[in-house]
């Protein structure tokens, strides 16, 4: 789905930061200055959304997960909703230090959450004292809040999608260390050189965030659909195999009858 510049304009994607707060490396994406504010070139934004969308669709089609990161108030709910719709992991609370670089420890915390759930199912939980149950419940709630959305992520993600790279600088550094591709909405106050796939856009307004995320998740959904179709196409011949085996047997029966 091609991105229309008009819809980006209506969502306020073009509004950058005050000119005095800008990062000079964003100059290629700035269209003009108006009333002390930098205006982003939406033609470049549209092209970058298409480019990022194509790359994300490939990653999704390969079966790898894309981790969405957005802890700022305006983006949290939007990211949780959009990423949830395509069954991708996301972090919308505080970034857990070592989330990527110390992934083994994070997985242990997720497993701890699963073991508490098992305790509740098999009745072990009720054998604990009231005080212990309260402590376990608090621990479970804390783990759910911070890591619940990544409980299905059994290995490092194939890519990171970030809203506001200045705020999520720790996540950016961890992804860079591990050579994980970084996709991000980058405003005029940020350095685009930290990101592999830059989407120049207003990362403060919820309308702008929602518009960009809609296009991005739509592209990922396309990649997932492609993967599903390929899988079904591979499975189809297997289902037809018994019929193929039955055919020679029938021919043999016919030949025998003719001999008689």
Short mmCIF file of N, CA, C and O in Angstrom, two decimals, residues 140-224:
data_model
loop_
_atom_site.label_atom_id
_atom_site.label_comp_id
_atom_site.label_asym_id
_atom_site.label_seq_id
_atom_site.Cartn_x
_atom_site.Cartn_y
_atom_site.Cartn_z
N UNK A 140 4.87 -11.69 40.35
CA UNK A 140 4.21 -12.04 39.07
C UNK A 140 3.69 -10.79 38.38
O UNK A 140 3.86 -10.63 37.16
N UNK A 141 3.09 -9.88 39.14
CA UNK A 141 2.55 -8.64 38.57
C UNK A 141 3.66 -7.76 38.01
O UNK A 141 3.52 -7.16 36.93
N UNK A 142 4.80 -7.71 38.74
CA UNK A 142 5.94 -6.91 38.29
C UNK A 142 6.53 -7.48 37.00
O UNK A 142 6.83 -6.74 36.05
N UNK A 143 6.68 -8.80 36.95
CA UNK A 143 7.21 -9.45 35.75
C UNK A 143 6.28 -9.27 34.56
O UNK A 143 6.72 -9.01 33.44
N UNK A 144 4.98 -9.38 34.81
CA UNK A 144 3.98 -9.21 33.75
C UNK A 144 4.03 -7.80 33.17
O UNK A 144 3.98 -7.60 31.96
N UNK A 145 4.15 -6.82 34.05
CA UNK A 145 4.20 -5.42 33.63
C UNK A 145 5.41 -5.14 32.74
O UNK A 145 5.31 -4.48 31.71
N UNK A 146 6.57 -5.67 33.17
CA UNK A 146 7.81 -5.39 32.43
C UNK A 146 8.11 -6.34 31.27
O UNK A 146 8.69 -5.93 30.27
N UNK A 147 7.70 -7.61 31.42
CA UNK A 147 8.11 -8.61 30.44
C UNK A 147 6.97 -9.41 29.81
O UNK A 147 7.22 -10.25 28.95
N UNK A 148 5.74 -9.15 30.22
CA UNK A 148 4.60 -9.93 29.72
C UNK A 148 4.47 -9.95 28.22
O UNK A 148 4.15 -10.97 27.62
N UNK A 149 4.79 -8.83 27.59
CA UNK A 149 4.63 -8.73 26.14
C UNK A 149 5.73 -9.43 25.35
O UNK A 149 5.64 -9.56 24.14
N UNK A 150 6.79 -9.89 26.05
CA UNK A 150 7.86 -10.59 25.34
C UNK A 150 7.94 -12.06 25.76
O UNK A 150 8.93 -12.73 25.47
N UNK A 151 6.91 -12.54 26.43
CA UNK A 151 6.93 -13.92 26.94
C UNK A 151 7.06 -14.98 25.84
O UNK A 151 7.56 -16.07 26.08
N UNK A 152 6.64 -14.64 24.63
CA UNK A 152 6.74 -15.60 23.51
C UNK A 152 8.03 -15.45 22.71
O UNK A 152 8.26 -16.18 21.75
N UNK A 153 8.88 -14.50 23.10
CA UNK A 153 10.12 -14.25 22.36
C UNK A 153 11.22 -15.17 22.89
O UNK A 153 11.85 -14.89 23.90
N UNK A 154 11.42 -16.30 22.23
CA UNK A 154 12.37 -17.31 22.71
C UNK A 154 13.80 -17.09 22.25
O UNK A 154 14.72 -17.73 22.71
N UNK A 155 13.99 -16.17 21.30
CA UNK A 155 15.35 -15.84 20.85
C UNK A 155 15.42 -14.36 20.53
O UNK A 155 14.40 -13.66 20.51
N UNK A 156 16.62 -13.87 20.28
CA UNK A 156 16.80 -12.44 19.99
C UNK A 156 15.98 -12.03 18.78
O UNK A 156 15.84 -12.81 17.83
N UNK A 157 15.43 -10.82 18.78
CA UNK A 157 14.60 -10.39 17.64
C UNK A 157 15.41 -10.19 16.37
O UNK A 157 16.62 -9.98 16.42
N UNK A 158 14.71 -10.24 15.24
CA UNK A 158 15.36 -10.02 13.95
C UNK A 158 15.54 -8.55 13.65
O UNK A 158 16.34 -8.17 12.80
N UNK A 159 14.80 -7.70 14.39
CA UNK A 159 14.90 -6.24 14.21
C UNK A 159 14.25 -5.53 15.39
O UNK A 159 13.48 -6.12 16.14
N UNK A 160 14.60 -4.25 15.52
CA UNK A 160 14.03 -3.40 16.56
C UNK A 160 13.30 -2.26 15.87
O UNK A 160 13.84 -1.68 14.91
N UNK A 161 12.08 -1.93 16.33
CA UNK A 161 11.41 -0.73 15.82
C UNK A 161 11.22 0.21 17.01
O UNK A 161 10.58 -0.14 17.99
N UNK A 162 11.80 1.40 16.89
CA UNK A 162 11.82 2.34 18.02
C UNK A 162 11.09 3.64 17.72
O UNK A 162 11.20 4.19 16.62
N UNK A 163 10.34 4.11 18.72
CA UNK A 163 9.72 5.43 18.63
C UNK A 163 10.51 6.32 19.60
O UNK A 163 10.51 6.05 20.81
N UNK A 164 11.19 7.35 19.06
CA UNK A 164 12.02 8.28 19.83
C UNK A 164 13.35 7.65 20.24
O UNK A 164 13.49 7.08 21.33
N UNK A 165 14.34 7.78 19.37
CA UNK A 165 15.64 7.14 19.62
C UNK A 165 16.43 7.83 20.73
O UNK A 165 17.33 7.23 21.31
N UNK A 166 16.10 9.09 21.02
CA UNK A 166 16.79 9.77 22.13
C UNK A 166 16.37 9.17 23.45
O UNK A 166 17.20 8.89 24.32
N UNK A 167 15.09 8.95 23.60
CA UNK A 167 14.57 8.38 24.85
C UNK A 167 15.00 6.91 25.01
O UNK A 167 15.30 6.47 26.12
N UNK A 168 15.04 6.18 23.91
CA UNK A 168 15.35 4.74 23.98
C UNK A 168 16.81 4.47 23.61
O UNK A 168 17.13 3.48 22.97
N UNK A 169 17.71 5.36 24.04
CA UNK A 169 19.13 5.24 23.66
C UNK A 169 19.78 3.95 24.17
O UNK A 169 20.69 3.42 23.53
N UNK A 170 19.33 3.43 25.31
CA UNK A 170 19.92 2.19 25.85
C UNK A 170 19.57 1.02 24.92
O UNK A 170 20.42 0.19 24.59
N UNK A 171 18.31 0.97 24.49
CA UNK A 171 17.87 -0.09 23.56
C UNK A 171 18.66 0.00 22.26
O UNK A 171 19.08 -1.03 21.70
N UNK A 172 18.86 1.22 21.77
CA UNK A 172 19.61 1.44 20.53
C UNK A 172 21.04 0.91 20.67
O UNK A 172 21.54 0.19 19.79
N UNK A 173 21.69 1.24 21.79
CA UNK A 173 23.09 0.80 22.02
C UNK A 173 23.19 -0.73 22.07
O UNK A 173 24.11 -1.32 21.52
N UNK A 174 22.22 -1.37 22.73
CA UNK A 174 22.25 -2.83 22.85
C UNK A 174 22.07 -3.49 21.48
O UNK A 174 22.75 -4.46 21.16
N UNK A 175 21.16 -2.95 20.68
CA UNK A 175 20.92 -3.49 19.33
C UNK A 175 22.16 -3.30 18.45
O UNK A 175 22.52 -4.19 17.67
N UNK A 176 22.82 -2.15 18.59
CA UNK A 176 24.04 -1.88 17.81
C UNK A 176 25.14 -2.88 18.15
O UNK A 176 25.84 -3.36 17.26
N UNK A 177 25.29 -3.19 19.44
CA UNK A 177 26.32 -4.14 19.89
C UNK A 177 26.12 -5.51 19.26
O UNK A 177 27.07 -6.21 18.94
N UNK A 178 24.87 -5.89 19.07
CA UNK A 178 24.55 -7.22 18.56
C UNK A 178 24.25 -7.23 17.06
O UNK A 178 23.83 -8.23 16.49
N UNK A 179 24.45 -6.06 16.41
CA UNK A 179 24.18 -5.92 14.97
C UNK A 179 22.74 -6.27 14.59
O UNK A 179 22.49 -6.86 13.53
N UNK A 180 21.81 -5.91 15.46
CA UNK A 180 20.39 -6.10 15.16
C UNK A 180 19.91 -4.87 14.40
O UNK A 180 20.11 -3.74 14.87
N UNK A 181 19.31 -5.03 13.21
CA UNK A 181 18.85 -3.87 12.43
C UNK A 181 17.86 -3.01 13.23
O UNK A 181 16.97 -3.53 13.89
N UNK A 182 18.07 -1.68 13.14
CA UNK A 182 17.21 -0.75 13.89
C UNK A 182 16.37 0.07 12.91
O UNK A 182 16.89 0.74 12.02
N UNK A 183 15.06 0.02 13.12
CA UNK A 183 14.10 0.82 12.36
C UNK A 183 13.54 1.84 13.36
O UNK A 183 13.25 1.47 14.50
N UNK A 184 13.36 3.09 12.94
CA UNK A 184 12.87 4.05 13.93
C UNK A 184 12.23 5.29 13.31
O UNK A 184 12.57 5.69 12.20
N UNK A 185 11.29 5.84 14.10
CA UNK A 185 10.75 7.17 13.79
C UNK A 185 11.79 8.14 14.35
O UNK A 185 12.13 8.07 15.54
N UNK A 186 12.34 9.00 13.50
CA UNK A 186 13.40 9.91 13.94
C UNK A 186 12.94 11.36 13.75
O UNK A 186 12.66 11.78 12.63
N UNK A 187 12.90 12.11 14.85
CA UNK A 187 12.48 13.51 14.81
C UNK A 187 13.70 14.40 14.53
O UNK A 187 14.85 13.93 14.55
N UNK A 188 13.48 15.69 14.33
CA UNK A 188 14.57 16.60 13.92
C UNK A 188 15.60 16.86 15.02
O UNK A 188 16.64 17.45 14.75
N UNK A 189 15.32 16.43 16.25
CA UNK A 189 16.27 16.64 17.35
C UNK A 189 17.18 15.43 17.59
O UNK A 189 17.91 15.36 18.56
N UNK A 190 17.09 14.43 16.70
CA UNK A 190 17.85 13.19 16.88
C UNK A 190 18.87 12.95 15.76
O UNK A 190 18.75 13.52 14.68
N UNK A 191 19.83 12.06 16.05
CA UNK A 191 20.87 11.74 15.08
C UNK A 191 20.48 10.48 14.28
O UNK A 191 20.51 9.38 14.82
N UNK A 192 20.13 10.64 13.01
CA UNK A 192 19.67 9.50 12.21
C UNK A 192 20.75 8.46 11.91
O UNK A 192 20.45 7.34 11.50
N UNK A 193 22.02 8.82 12.16
CA UNK A 193 23.13 7.90 11.87
C UNK A 193 23.12 6.67 12.79
O UNK A 193 23.77 5.68 12.51
N UNK A 194 22.36 6.75 13.88
CA UNK A 194 22.28 5.62 14.82
C UNK A 194 21.34 4.52 14.35
O UNK A 194 21.28 3.45 14.92
N UNK A 195 20.58 4.83 13.28
CA UNK A 195 19.51 3.95 12.83
C UNK A 195 19.78 3.41 11.43
O UNK A 195 20.29 4.13 10.57
N UNK A 196 19.44 2.15 11.20
CA UNK A 196 19.63 1.54 9.87
C UNK A 196 18.55 1.98 8.89
O UNK A 196 18.81 2.20 7.71
N UNK A 197 17.31 2.06 9.38
CA UNK A 197 16.18 2.48 8.53
C UNK A 197 15.48 3.65 9.21
O UNK A 197 14.75 3.48 10.18
N UNK A 198 15.75 4.85 8.69
CA UNK A 198 15.21 6.08 9.27
C UNK A 198 13.85 6.42 8.68
O UNK A 198 13.67 6.41 7.46
N UNK A 199 12.88 6.71 9.56
CA UNK A 199 11.60 7.26 9.09
C UNK A 199 11.50 8.65 9.72
O UNK A 199 11.16 8.79 10.90
N UNK A 200 11.85 9.71 8.96
CA UNK A 200 11.80 11.06 9.52
C UNK A 200 10.35 11.44 9.82
O UNK A 200 9.50 11.46 8.91
N UNK A 201 10.06 11.70 11.09
CA UNK A 201 8.66 11.97 11.47
C UNK A 201 8.56 12.58 12.86
O UNK A 201 9.47 12.43 13.68
N UNK A 202 7.46 13.22 13.09
CA UNK A 202 7.12 13.76 14.41
C UNK A 202 6.88 12.59 15.35
O UNK A 202 5.94 11.83 15.18
N UNK A 203 7.76 12.44 16.36
CA UNK A 203 7.60 11.31 17.27
C UNK A 203 6.97 11.69 18.61
O UNK A 203 7.05 10.95 19.58
N UNK A 204 6.37 12.89 18.65
CA UNK A 204 5.74 13.36 19.89
C UNK A 204 4.22 13.34 19.85
O UNK A 204 3.57 13.19 20.90
N UNK A 205 3.64 13.48 18.67
CA UNK A 205 2.17 13.52 18.57
C UNK A 205 1.59 12.12 18.35
O UNK A 205 2.08 11.37 17.50
N UNK A 206 0.56 11.78 19.10
CA UNK A 206 -0.04 10.44 19.00
C UNK A 206 -0.61 10.16 17.61
O UNK A 206 -0.53 9.04 17.12
N UNK A 207 -1.14 11.19 16.95
CA UNK A 207 -1.70 11.01 15.59
C UNK A 207 -0.61 10.59 14.61
O UNK A 207 -0.80 9.71 13.78
N UNK A 208 0.54 11.25 14.72
CA UNK A 208 1.68 10.95 13.85
C UNK A 208 2.19 9.53 14.12
O UNK A 208 2.43 8.76 13.19
N UNK A 209 2.34 9.18 15.40
CA UNK A 209 2.83 7.85 15.78
C UNK A 209 1.88 6.78 15.27
O UNK A 209 2.29 5.77 14.70
N UNK A 210 0.59 7.03 15.44
CA UNK A 210 -0.44 6.07 15.01
C UNK A 210 -0.40 5.85 13.49
O UNK A 210 -0.50 4.71 13.01
N UNK A 211 -0.21 6.93 12.76
CA UNK A 211 -0.19 6.84 11.29
C UNK A 211 1.02 6.02 10.80
O UNK A 211 0.87 5.13 9.97
N UNK A 212 2.20 6.32 11.35
CA UNK A 212 3.42 5.59 10.95
C UNK A 212 3.31 4.12 11.34
O UNK A 212 3.60 3.23 10.54
N UNK A 213 2.86 3.87 12.57
CA UNK A 213 2.75 2.48 13.06
C UNK A 213 1.74 1.68 12.23
O UNK A 213 1.93 0.49 12.01
N UNK A 214 0.68 2.34 11.77
CA UNK A 214 -0.33 1.65 10.95
C UNK A 214 0.29 1.13 9.66
O UNK A 214 0.05 -0.01 9.26
N UNK A 215 1.10 1.97 9.02
CA UNK A 215 1.77 1.56 7.77
C UNK A 215 2.80 0.46 8.01
O UNK A 215 2.88 -0.51 7.26
N UNK A 216 3.56 0.63 9.08
CA UNK A 216 4.63 -0.33 9.41
C UNK A 216 4.04 -1.72 9.73
O UNK A 216 4.49 -2.73 9.20
N UNK A 217 3.04 -1.74 10.61
CA UNK A 217 2.46 -3.04 11.00
C UNK A 217 1.68 -3.68 9.84
O UNK A 217 1.60 -4.90 9.76
N UNK A 218 1.15 -2.85 8.95
CA UNK A 218 0.46 -3.38 7.77
C UNK A 218 1.46 -4.12 6.86
O UNK A 218 1.16 -5.19 6.32
N UNK A 219 2.66 -3.54 6.73
CA UNK A 219 3.71 -4.17 5.92
C UNK A 219 4.15 -5.49 6.55
O UNK A 219 4.35 -6.49 5.86
N UNK A 220 4.28 -5.50 7.88
CA UNK A 220 4.68 -6.71 8.59
C UNK A 220 3.61 -7.79 8.44
O UNK A 220 3.92 -8.96 8.21
N UNK A 221 2.35 -7.38 8.54
CA UNK A 221 1.23 -8.32 8.36
C UNK A 221 1.30 -8.97 6.98
O UNK A 221 1.01 -10.16 6.82
N UNK A 222 1.71 -8.18 5.98
CA UNK A 222 1.87 -8.71 4.61
C UNK A 222 2.95 -9.77 4.56
O UNK A 222 2.79 -10.81 3.91
N UNK A 223 4.06 -9.53 5.27
CA UNK A 223 5.14 -10.50 5.33
C UNK A 223 4.72 -11.79 6.02
O UNK A 223 5.07 -12.89 5.59
N UNK A 224 3.93 -11.65 7.08
CA UNK A 224 3.43 -12.83 7.81
C UNK A 224 2.47 -13.64 6.95
O UNK A 224 2.49 -14.87 6.97
#
